[in-house]
Amino acid sequence: YTVMRTTQFYEFIEFQLRMLAKLPVAFFPKGLLFQPIQVEAVSSHLLDICELPPANQLVQVGGPQVHTLANLFDDWKAMAGVQKRTVALPAF
């Protein structure tokens, strides 16, 4: 066997950000980290793994950069032209 585990896809994170933007004020936990990756990058890694014999291990694939949810939301708001107030809450 070989199991590939990946971090979140950009499309999944964008869906979550769109849901946050529907609220009057977007609340999210401080320090929540994401390492998004493109679907094409995952499929490329998956094809490489499929061409090899089973490695009896877990292969982990993640995006090249770690982001906070606040940073991702700010970047998405600028790209989507969304004006939304955000409030970061302590995670613990």
CSV table of C-alpha atoms in Angstrom, one decimal:
chain,number,residue,atom,x,y,z
A,1,TYR,CA,0.0,0.0,0.0
A,2,THR,CA,0.9,3.6,-0.3
A,3,VAL,CA,-1.4,6.3,1.2
A,4,MET,CA,-1.1,9.9,0.1
A,5,ARG,CA,-2.4,12.5,2.5
A,6,THR,CA,-2.6,16.2,1.3
A,7,THR,CA,-3.4,19.5,2.8
A,8,GLN,CA,-6.4,21.5,1.8
A,9,PHE,CA,-7.1,22.4,-1.8
A,10,TYR,CA,-7.4,26.1,-2.7
A,11,GLU,CA,-10.9,25.5,-4.0
A,12,PHE,CA,-12.0,24.1,-0.6
A,13,ILE,CA,-10.6,27.1,1.2
A,14,GLU,CA,-12.2,29.5,-1.2
A,15,PHE,CA,-15.6,27.8,-0.6
A,16,GLN,CA,-15.1,28.3,3.2
A,17,LEU,CA,-14.1,32.0,2.6
A,18,ARG,CA,-17.2,32.6,0.5
A,19,MET,CA,-19.3,31.1,3.4
A,20,LEU,CA,-17.6,33.4,5.9
A,21,ALA,CA,-18.3,36.4,3.6
A,22,LYS,CA,-22.0,35.8,3.7
A,23,LEU,CA,-22.1,36.7,7.4
A,24,PRO,CA,-22.5,40.4,8.4
A,25,VAL,CA,-19.1,40.1,10.2
A,26,ALA,CA,-16.6,37.3,9.5
A,27,PHE,CA,-15.4,35.6,12.7
A,28,PHE,CA,-12.5,33.2,12.7
A,29,PRO,CA,-10.0,31.8,15.1
A,30,LYS,CA,-6.6,33.5,15.4
A,31,GLY,CA,-3.6,31.4,14.3
A,32,LEU,CA,-5.5,28.9,12.3
A,33,LEU,CA,-3.0,27.7,9.8
A,34,PHE,CA,-3.5,26.3,6.3
A,35,GLN,CA,-1.1,25.0,3.7
A,36,PRO,CA,-3.2,25.0,0.5
A,37,ILE,CA,-2.1,23.1,-2.5
A,38,GLN,CA,-3.3,23.1,-6.1
A,39,VAL,CA,-5.3,20.1,-7.4
A,40,GLU,CA,-2.9,19.8,-10.3
A,41,ALA,CA,0.1,19.4,-8.0
A,42,VAL,CA,-1.7,16.7,-6.0
A,43,SER,CA,-2.7,14.8,-9.2
A,44,SER,CA,0.9,15.0,-10.4
A,45,HIS,CA,2.2,13.5,-7.2
A,46,LEU,CA,-0.5,10.9,-7.3
A,47,LEU,CA,0.5,9.8,-10.8
A,48,ASP,CA,4.1,9.6,-9.7
A,49,ILE,CA,3.1,7.4,-6.8
A,50,CYS,CA,0.9,5.1,-9.0
A,51,GLU,CA,3.9,4.4,-11.2
A,52,LEU,CA,5.9,3.0,-8.3
A,53,PRO,CA,5.4,-0.3,-6.4
A,54,PRO,CA,3.7,-0.1,-3.0
A,55,ALA,CA,5.9,1.6,-0.5
A,56,ASN,CA,4.1,0.5,2.7
A,57,GLN,CA,4.1,4.1,3.9
A,58,LEU,CA,2.2,7.3,4.1
A,59,VAL,CA,3.2,10.0,1.7
A,60,GLN,CA,2.4,13.6,2.8
A,61,VAL,CA,2.0,16.4,0.2
A,62,GLY,CA,1.4,20.0,1.2
A,63,GLY,CA,1.3,23.4,-0.4
A,64,PRO,CA,4.5,25.4,-0.6
A,65,GLN,CA,3.5,28.1,2.0
A,66,VAL,CA,1.8,28.2,5.3
A,67,HIS,CA,-0.9,30.9,5.7
A,68,THR,CA,-3.2,32.0,8.5
A,69,LEU,CA,-6.9,32.1,7.8
A,70,ALA,CA,-6.8,35.9,8.3
A,71,ASN,CA,-4.2,36.3,5.6
A,72,LEU,CA,-6.1,34.0,3.2
A,73,PHE,CA,-9.3,35.9,3.9
A,74,ASP,CA,-7.7,39.3,3.4
A,75,ASP,CA,-6.1,38.2,0.1
A,76,TRP,CA,-9.4,36.7,-1.1
A,77,LYS,CA,-11.4,39.8,-0.2
A,78,ALA,CA,-9.0,41.9,-2.3
A,79,MET,CA,-9.2,39.5,-5.2
A,80,ALA,CA,-13.0,39.2,-5.0
A,81,GLY,CA,-13.6,42.9,-4.3
A,82,VAL,CA,-15.5,42.0,-1.1
A,83,GLN,CA,-15.8,44.6,1.7
A,84,LYS,CA,-16.2,42.7,4.9
A,85,ARG,CA,-15.4,43.4,8.5
A,86,THR,CA,-13.4,40.6,10.2
A,87,VAL,CA,-12.9,39.7,13.8
A,88,ALA,CA,-10.2,37.3,14.9
A,89,LEU,CA,-11.0,35.4,18.1
A,90,PRO,CA,-8.6,33.5,20.3
A,91,ALA,CA,-8.5,29.8,19.4
A,92,PHE,CA,-8.2,28.7,23.0
